[in-house]
PDB file of C-alpha atoms and ligand atoms in Angstrom:
ATOM      1  CA  MET J 163      97.017  90.724 104.278  1.00 83.00           C
ATOM      2  CA  GLU J 164      97.958  88.045 101.811  1.00 94.00           C
ATOM      3  CA  GLU J 165     101.616  89.098 101.045  1.00 96.00           C
ATOM      4  CA  LEU J 166     102.332  89.203 104.806  1.00 97.00           C
ATOM      5  CA  LEU J 167     100.883  85.641 105.230  1.00 97.00           C
ATOM      6  CA  GLU J 168     103.057  84.543 102.196  1.00 98.00           C
ATOM      7  CA  LEU J 169     106.157  86.019 103.905  1.00 98.00           C
ATOM      8  CA  GLU J 170     105.243  84.359 107.157  1.00 98.00           C
ATOM      9  CA  ALA J 171     104.876  81.002 105.381  1.00 98.00           C
ATOM     10  CA  VAL J 172     108.364  81.332 104.077  1.00 98.00           C
ATOM     11  CA  ALA J 173     109.829  82.481 107.410  1.00 98.00           C
ATOM     12  CA  VAL J 174     108.329  79.690 109.492  1.00 98.00           C
ATOM     13  CA  VAL J 175     110.334  77.106 107.626  1.00 98.00           C
ATOM     14  CA  CYS J 176     113.512  79.187 107.318  1.00 98.00           C
ATOM     15  CA  THR J 177     116.792  77.321 107.754  1.00 98.00           C
ATOM     16  CA  LYS J 178     119.102  80.146 106.708  1.00 97.00           C
ATOM     17  CA  CYS J 179     121.009  80.263 110.028  1.00 98.00           C
ATOM     18  CA  GLN J 180     122.061  78.002 112.798  1.00 97.00           C
ATOM     19  CA  LEU J 181     119.215  79.025 114.993  1.00 98.00           C
ATOM     20  CA  ALA J 182     116.896  76.818 113.057  1.00 98.00           C
ATOM     21  CA  ALA J 183     118.498  73.880 114.826  1.00 98.00           C
ATOM     22  CA  THR J 184     117.728  75.015 118.359  1.00 97.00           C
ATOM     23  CA  ARG J 185     114.388  76.889 118.102  1.00 98.00           C
ATOM     24  CA  THR J 186     111.047  75.325 118.989  1.00 98.00           C
ATOM     25  CA  GLN J 187     109.364  77.474 116.409  1.00 98.00           C
ATOM     26  CA  VAL J 188     109.842  80.716 114.381  1.00 98.00           C
ATOM     27  CA  VAL J 189     108.305  83.808 116.112  1.00 98.00           C
ATOM     28  CA  PHE J 190     107.308  85.848 112.945  1.00 98.00           C
ATOM     29  CA  GLY J 191     105.266  88.657 114.477  1.00 98.00           C
ATOM     30  CA  VAL J 192     101.730  89.472 115.696  1.00 98.00           C
ATOM     31  CA  GLY J 193      99.136  92.041 115.523  1.00 98.00           C
ATOM     32  CA  ASP J 194      97.235  94.273 113.017  1.00 98.00           C
ATOM     33  CA  PRO J 195      98.916  93.933 109.606  1.00 97.00           C
ATOM     34  CA  GLU J 196      97.641  97.460 108.785  1.00 97.00           C
ATOM     35  CA  ALA J 197      98.716  99.000 112.062  1.00 98.00           C
ATOM     36  CA  ASP J 198     100.021 102.667 112.103  1.00 98.00           C
ATOM     37  CA  LEU J 199     102.329 101.609 114.944  1.00 98.00           C
ATOM     38  CA  MET J 200     104.927  98.838 114.867  1.00 98.00           C
ATOM     39  CA  PHE J 201     107.214  97.716 117.669  1.00 98.00           C
ATOM     40  CA  VAL J 202     110.580  96.019 117.057  1.00 98.00           C
ATOM     41  CA  GLY J 203     112.195  94.039 119.858  1.00 98.00           C
ATOM     42  CA  GLU J 204     115.345  91.965 119.847  1.00 97.00           C
ATOM     43  CA  ALA J 205     114.706  88.241 119.655  1.00 98.00           C
ATOM     44  CA  PRO J 206     112.310  85.725 121.192  1.00 97.00           C
ATOM     45  CA  GLY J 207     112.926  84.471 124.605  1.00 96.00           C
ATOM     46  CA  MET J 208     111.944  81.129 126.162  1.00 96.00           C
ATOM     47  CA  ASN J 209     108.178  81.904 126.412  1.00 96.00           C
ATOM     48  CA  GLU J 210     107.987  83.386 122.963  1.00 97.00           C
ATOM     49  CA  ASP J 211     109.904  80.305 121.570  1.00 98.00           C
ATOM     50  CA  ARG J 212     107.332  78.013 123.165  1.00 97.00           C
ATOM     51  CA  GLN J 213     104.198  79.988 122.241  1.00 97.00           C
ATOM     52  CA  GLY J 214     105.179  81.365 118.778  1.00 98.00           C
ATOM     53  CA  GLU J 215     104.312  84.942 119.726  1.00 98.00           C
ATOM     54  CA  PRO J 216     106.555  87.904 120.479  1.00 98.00           C
ATOM     55  CA  PHE J 217     106.505  89.597 123.876  1.00 98.00           C
ATOM     56  CA  VAL J 218     104.316  87.068 125.801  1.00 97.00           C
ATOM     57  CA  GLY J 219     106.288  86.991 128.994  1.00 93.00           C
ATOM     58  CA  ALA J 220     106.796  89.558 131.777  1.00 95.00           C
ATOM     59  CA  ALA J 221     108.290  92.046 129.406  1.00 96.00           C
ATOM     60  CA  GLY J 222     105.236  91.652 127.092  1.00 97.00           C
ATOM     61  CA  GLN J 223     102.936  92.445 130.052  1.00 97.00           C
ATOM     62  CA  LEU J 224     104.821  95.734 130.652  1.00 97.00           C
ATOM     63  CA  LEU J 225     104.436  96.571 126.994  1.00 98.00           C
ATOM     64  CA  ASN J 226     100.695  95.849 127.110  1.00 98.00           C
ATOM     65  CA  ARG J 227     100.404  98.191 130.218  1.00 98.00           C
ATOM     66  CA  LEU J 228     102.314 100.963 128.619  1.00 98.00           C
ATOM     67  CA  LEU J 229     100.222 100.682 125.510  1.00 98.00           C
ATOM     68  CA  SER J 230      96.953 100.751 127.494  1.00 98.00           C
ATOM     69  CA  GLU J 231      98.172 103.872 129.293  1.00 98.00           C
ATOM     70  CA  ILE J 232      98.145 105.636 125.941  1.00 98.00           C
ATOM     71  CA  GLY J 233      94.761 104.233 124.941  1.00 97.00           C
ATOM     72  CA  LEU J 234      96.093 101.350 122.764  1.00 98.00           C
ATOM     73  CA  ASN J 235      95.587  97.518 122.824  1.00 96.00           C
ATOM     74  CA  ARG J 236      98.092  94.951 121.769  1.00 97.00           C
ATOM     75  CA  GLU J 237      95.706  94.102 118.861  1.00 97.00           C
ATOM     76  CA  ASP J 238      95.866  97.677 117.538  1.00 97.00           C
ATOM     77  CA  VAL J 239      99.676  97.511 116.802  1.00 98.00           C
ATOM     78  CA  TYR J 240     102.181  95.178 115.197  1.00 98.00           C
ATOM     79  CA  ILE J 241     104.889  93.528 117.205  1.00 98.00           C
ATOM     80  CA  ALA J 242     108.015  91.843 115.717  1.00 98.00           C
ATOM     81  CA  ASN J 243     111.605  91.181 116.521  1.00 98.00           C
ATOM     82  CA  VAL J 244     114.838  91.746 114.668  1.00 97.00           C
ATOM     83  CA  ILE J 245     115.529  88.021 115.048  1.00 97.00           C
ATOM     84  CA  LYS J 246     112.729  85.605 114.523  1.00 98.00           C
ATOM     85  CA  CYS J 247     114.355  82.617 116.307  1.00 98.00           C
ATOM     86  CA  ARG J 248     115.428  82.270 119.915  1.00 98.00           C
ATOM     87  CA  PRO J 249     119.152  82.496 120.384  1.00 97.00           C
ATOM     88  CA  PRO J 250     120.187  79.613 122.822  1.00 96.00           C
ATOM     89  CA  GLY J 251     120.319  80.755 126.376  1.00 94.00           C
ATOM     90  CA  ASN J 252     119.090  84.134 125.357  1.00 89.00           C
ATOM     91  CA  ARG J 253     122.443  85.272 124.158  1.00 94.00           C
ATOM     92  CA  ASP J 254     122.829  88.211 121.851  1.00 92.00           C
ATOM     93  CA  PRO J 255     122.151  87.485 118.229  1.00 94.00           C
ATOM     94  CA  LEU J 256     125.330  87.011 116.074  1.00 95.00           C
ATOM     95  CA  PRO J 257     126.148  89.222 113.070  1.00 95.00           C
ATOM     96  CA  ASP J 258     125.396  86.408 110.552  1.00 96.00           C
ATOM     97  CA  GLU J 259     122.108  85.666 112.214  1.00 97.00           C
ATOM     98  CA  ILE J 260     121.144  89.213 111.769  1.00 95.00           C
ATOM     99  CA  ASP J 261     122.206  89.237 108.183  1.00 95.00           C
ATOM    100  CA  CYS J 262     120.125  86.137 107.469  1.00 97.00           C
ATOM    101  CA  CYS J 263     117.047  87.494 109.298  1.00 97.00           C
ATOM    102  CA  LYS J 264     116.952  91.237 108.445  1.00 95.00           C
ATOM    103  CA  GLY J 265     115.241  90.760 105.066  1.00 97.00           C
ATOM    104  CA  TYR J 266     112.157  89.410 106.927  1.00 98.00           C
ATOM    105  CA  LEU J 267     112.007  92.580 109.133  1.00 98.00           C
ATOM    106  CA  ARG J 268     112.576  94.824 106.155  1.00 97.00           C
ATOM    107  CA  SER J 269     109.726  93.121 104.290  1.00 98.00           C
ATOM    108  CA  GLN J 270     107.449  93.187 107.295  1.00 98.00           C
ATOM    109  CA  ILE J 271     108.023  97.052 107.617  1.00 98.00           C
ATOM    110  CA  SER J 272     107.340  97.561 103.856  1.00 97.00           C
ATOM    111  CA  LEU J 273     104.167  95.519 103.879  1.00 98.00           C
ATOM    112  CA  ILE J 274     102.706  96.760 107.142  1.00 98.00           C
ATOM    113  CA  ASP J 275     103.900 100.231 106.269  1.00 97.00           C
ATOM    114  CA  PRO J 276     103.485 101.750 109.805  1.00 98.00           C
ATOM    115  CA  ASN J 277     103.610 105.560 110.241  1.00 98.00           C
ATOM    116  CA  VAL J 278     105.516 105.154 113.544  1.00 98.00           C
ATOM    117  CA  LEU J 279     108.169 102.554 114.413  1.00 98.00           C
ATOM    118  CA  VAL J 280     109.286 101.924 118.051  1.00 98.00           C
ATOM    119  CA  THR J 281     112.462 100.137 118.661  1.00 98.00           C
ATOM    120  CA  LEU J 282     112.728  98.515 122.085  1.00 98.00           C
ATOM    121  CA  GLY J 283     116.214  98.394 123.571  1.00 97.00           C
ATOM    122  CA  ASN J 284     119.706  98.866 122.335  1.00 96.00           C
ATOM    123  CA  PHE J 285     119.782  96.137 119.773  1.00 94.00           C
ATOM    124  CA  ALA J 286     116.831  97.167 117.568  1.00 97.00           C
ATOM    125  CA  SER J 287     117.497 100.901 118.086  1.00 98.00           C
ATOM    126  CA  LYS J 288     121.177 100.723 116.997  1.00 96.00           C
ATOM    127  CA  LEU J 289     120.347  98.403 113.981  1.00 95.00           C
ATOM    128  CA  LEU J 290     117.474 100.554 112.640  1.00 97.00           C
ATOM    129  CA  LEU J 291     119.101 103.845 113.323  1.00 98.00           C
ATOM    130  CA  ARG J 292     122.489 102.636 112.107  1.00 96.00           C
ATOM    131  CA  THR J 293     124.303 103.934 115.085  1.00 97.00           C
ATOM    132  CA  GLU J 294     126.596 102.852 117.889  1.00 97.00           C
ATOM    133  CA  THR J 295     125.065 105.297 120.320  1.00 98.00           C
ATOM    134  CA  GLY J 296     123.313 103.591 123.275  1.00 97.00           C
ATOM    135  CA  ILE J 297     119.691 103.639 124.045  1.00 98.00           C
ATOM    136  CA  THR J 298     119.969 105.877 127.001  1.00 97.00           C
ATOM    137  CA  ARG J 299     121.301 108.673 124.869  1.00 98.00           C
ATOM    138  CA  LEU J 300     119.045 107.828 121.886  1.00 98.00           C
ATOM    139  CA  ARG J 301     115.727 107.756 123.562  1.00 98.00           C
ATOM    140  CA  GLY J 302     113.480 110.720 124.519  1.00 98.00           C
ATOM    141  CA  ARG J 303     112.963 112.033 120.972  1.00 98.00           C
ATOM    142  CA  ARG J 304     111.704 110.980 117.587  1.00 97.00           C
ATOM    143  CA  TYR J 305     113.716 110.450 114.538  1.00 98.00           C
ATOM    144  CA  PRO J 306     112.709 110.935 110.958  1.00 96.00           C
ATOM    145  CA  TRP J 307     113.153 107.525 109.254  1.00 96.00           C
ATOM    146  CA  TRP J 308     112.705 105.769 105.990  1.00 94.00           C
ATOM    147  CA  GLN J 309     109.958 107.011 103.701  1.00 94.00           C
ATOM    148  CA  GLY J 310     108.622 109.675 106.009  1.00 95.00           C
ATOM    149  CA  ARG J 311     108.071 107.405 109.007  1.00 97.00           C
ATOM    150  CA  LEU J 312     108.942 108.455 112.564  1.00 97.00           C
ATOM    151  CA  LEU J 313     111.122 106.211 114.710  1.00 98.00           C
ATOM    152  CA  ILE J 314     111.010 106.409 118.499  1.00 98.00           C
ATOM    153  CA  PRO J 315     113.636 104.347 120.350  1.00 98.00           C
ATOM    154  CA  THR J 316     112.833 103.380 123.915  1.00 98.00           C
ATOM    155  CA  PHE J 317     114.208 101.070 126.601  1.00 98.00           C
ATOM    156  CA  HIS J 318     113.580  97.320 126.299  1.00 98.00           C
ATOM    157  CA  PRO J 319     110.748  96.517 128.647  1.00 97.00           C
ATOM    158  CA  ALA J 320     112.879  93.584 130.151  1.00 96.00           C
ATOM    159  CA  ALA J 321     115.570  96.185 131.034  1.00 97.00           C
ATOM    160  CA  ALA J 322     112.909  98.449 132.602  1.00 97.00           C
ATOM    161  CA  LEU J 323     111.721  95.473 134.730  1.00 96.00           C
ATOM    162  CA  ARG J 324     115.271  94.756 135.867  1.00 95.00           C
ATOM    163  CA  SER J 325     115.754  98.447 136.749  1.00 94.00           C
ATOM    164  CA  GLN J 326     113.493  98.152 139.775  1.00 86.00           C
ATOM    165  CA  GLN J 327     110.930 100.478 138.169  1.00 83.00           C
ATOM    166  CA  LYS J 328     113.447 103.223 137.595  1.00 94.00           C
ATOM    167  CA  LEU J 329     113.145 103.185 133.841  1.00 96.00           C
ATOM    168  CA  ILE J 330     109.398 102.753 133.696  1.00 97.00           C
ATOM    169  CA  PRO J 331     108.730 106.555 134.006  1.00 97.00           C
ATOM    170  CA  GLU J 332     111.142 107.219 131.279  1.00 97.00           C
ATOM    171  CA  MET J 333     109.347 104.653 129.039  1.00 98.00           C
ATOM    172  CA  GLN J 334     106.060 106.303 129.949  1.00 98.00           C
ATOM    173  CA  LYS J 335     107.445 109.605 128.623  1.00 98.00           C
ATOM    174  CA  ASP J 336     108.485 107.797 125.357  1.00 98.00           C
ATOM    175  CA  PHE J 337     105.078 106.377 125.040  1.00 98.00           C
ATOM    176  CA  GLU J 338     103.644 109.855 125.314  1.00 98.00           C
ATOM    177  CA  LEU J 339     105.881 110.784 122.365  1.00 98.00           C
ATOM    178  CA  ILE J 340     104.438 107.684 120.521  1.00 98.00           C
ATOM    179  CA  ARG J 341     100.937 108.989 121.189  1.00 98.00           C
ATOM    180  CA  GLU J 342     101.844 112.389 119.868  1.00 98.00           C
ATOM    181  CA  ALA J 343     103.626 110.988 116.808  1.00 97.00           C
ATOM    182  CA  LEU J 344     100.624 108.912 115.863  1.00 97.00           C
ATOM    183  CA  ALA J 345      98.642 112.198 115.471  1.00 96.00           C
ATOM    184  CA  VAL J 346     101.229 113.790 113.076  1.00 91.00           C
ATOM    185  CA  PRO J 347     100.438 113.309 109.409  1.00 89.00           C
ATOM    186  CA  ARG J 348     103.058 111.257 107.604  1.00 89.00           C
ATOM    187  CA  GLN J 349     105.534 113.353 105.521  1.00 85.00           C
ATOM    188  CA  ARG J 350     105.837 111.037 102.506  1.00 85.00           C
ATOM    189  CA  PRO J 351     108.838 111.836 100.270  1.00 79.00           C
ATOM    190  CA  VAL J 352     107.903 113.747  97.214  1.00 81.00           C
ATOM    191  CA  VAL J 353     108.894 111.897  94.036  1.00 79.00           C
ATOM    192  CA  ILE J 354     109.367 114.315  91.062  1.00 79.00           C
ATOM    193  CA  PRO J 355     108.461 112.462  87.836  1.00 77.00           C
ATOM    194  CA  PRO J 356     111.060 112.845  84.993  1.00 74.00           C
ATOM    195  CA  GLN J 357     110.005 115.724  82.733  1.00 71.00           C
ATOM    196  CA  PRO J 358     109.741 115.302  78.944  1.00 68.00           C
ATOM    197  CA  ALA J 359     112.885 116.810  77.388  1.00 64.00           C
ATOM    198  CA  GLN J 360     110.955 119.621  75.641  1.00 60.00           C
ATOM    199  CA  MET J 361     109.647 120.864  78.982  1.00 60.00           C
ATOM    200  CA  ASN J 362     113.174 121.116  80.435  1.00 56.00           C
ATOM    201  CA  LEU J 363     114.501 124.468  79.347  1.00 57.00           C
ATOM    202  CA  PHE J 364     117.969 123.501  80.385  1.00 56.00           C
ATOM    203  CA  ALA J 365     118.188 120.072  78.783  1.00 54.00           C
TER     204      ALA J 365
HETATM  205  N1  URA I 505     112.378  90.197 124.191  1.00 83.00           N
HETATM  206  C1  URA I 505     112.370  90.534 122.959  1.00 83.00           C
HETATM  207  O1  URA I 505     113.185  91.325 122.471  1.00 83.00           O
HETATM  208  N2  URA I 505     111.423  90.106 122.128  1.00 83.00           N
HETATM  209  C2  URA I 505     110.528  89.168 122.603  1.00 83.00           C
HETATM  210  O2  URA I 505     109.676  88.700 121.776  1.00 83.00           O
HETATM  211  C3  URA I 505     110.557  88.866 123.985  1.00 83.00           C
HETATM  212  C4  URA I 505     111.552  89.408 124.736  1.00 83.00           C
END
């Protein structure tokens, strides 16, 4: 999709924030630009910074496995992060870094136009749901989101790996929700066109 490629061309040379000085490369996003399902993680880690692709390390392997369990491949979905450049030492992204970067994510979502968005972990979930509630309380259900999309928050795969497998069954339940949500027709908002004055009896 041409517009997405144009956006990527702008993003890969971005110097809007200080992360430009320490990154190896911008990690814009990967996958089917017309996917019905889009994942949003936090920020690239060391492997992603080296390879230029989101979720290529151990967390990415778990993501691929969970996808395959609901009959999907990585190539069928689109995967991006809130922040496109690796924060040094994998620290949390700073508010000004998010401010500089969030326009890229917003445009990616508009252009890809997925029916279902999945936020991985606290960071993306709190940002896209505009809440301070943590992922443990947020997950396990789907939320109506912007322009009739459904948003499903789940744990970050890296957190699931650190949990000694405890969180993986919870993620599998969330992936079942994803599978079900993909079968639900999108409820696009109804836009009522302005009526000519003579047709409006109360004008
Ligand atoms: N963690 C993330 O949030 N994103 C990646 O791309 C890799 C690890």
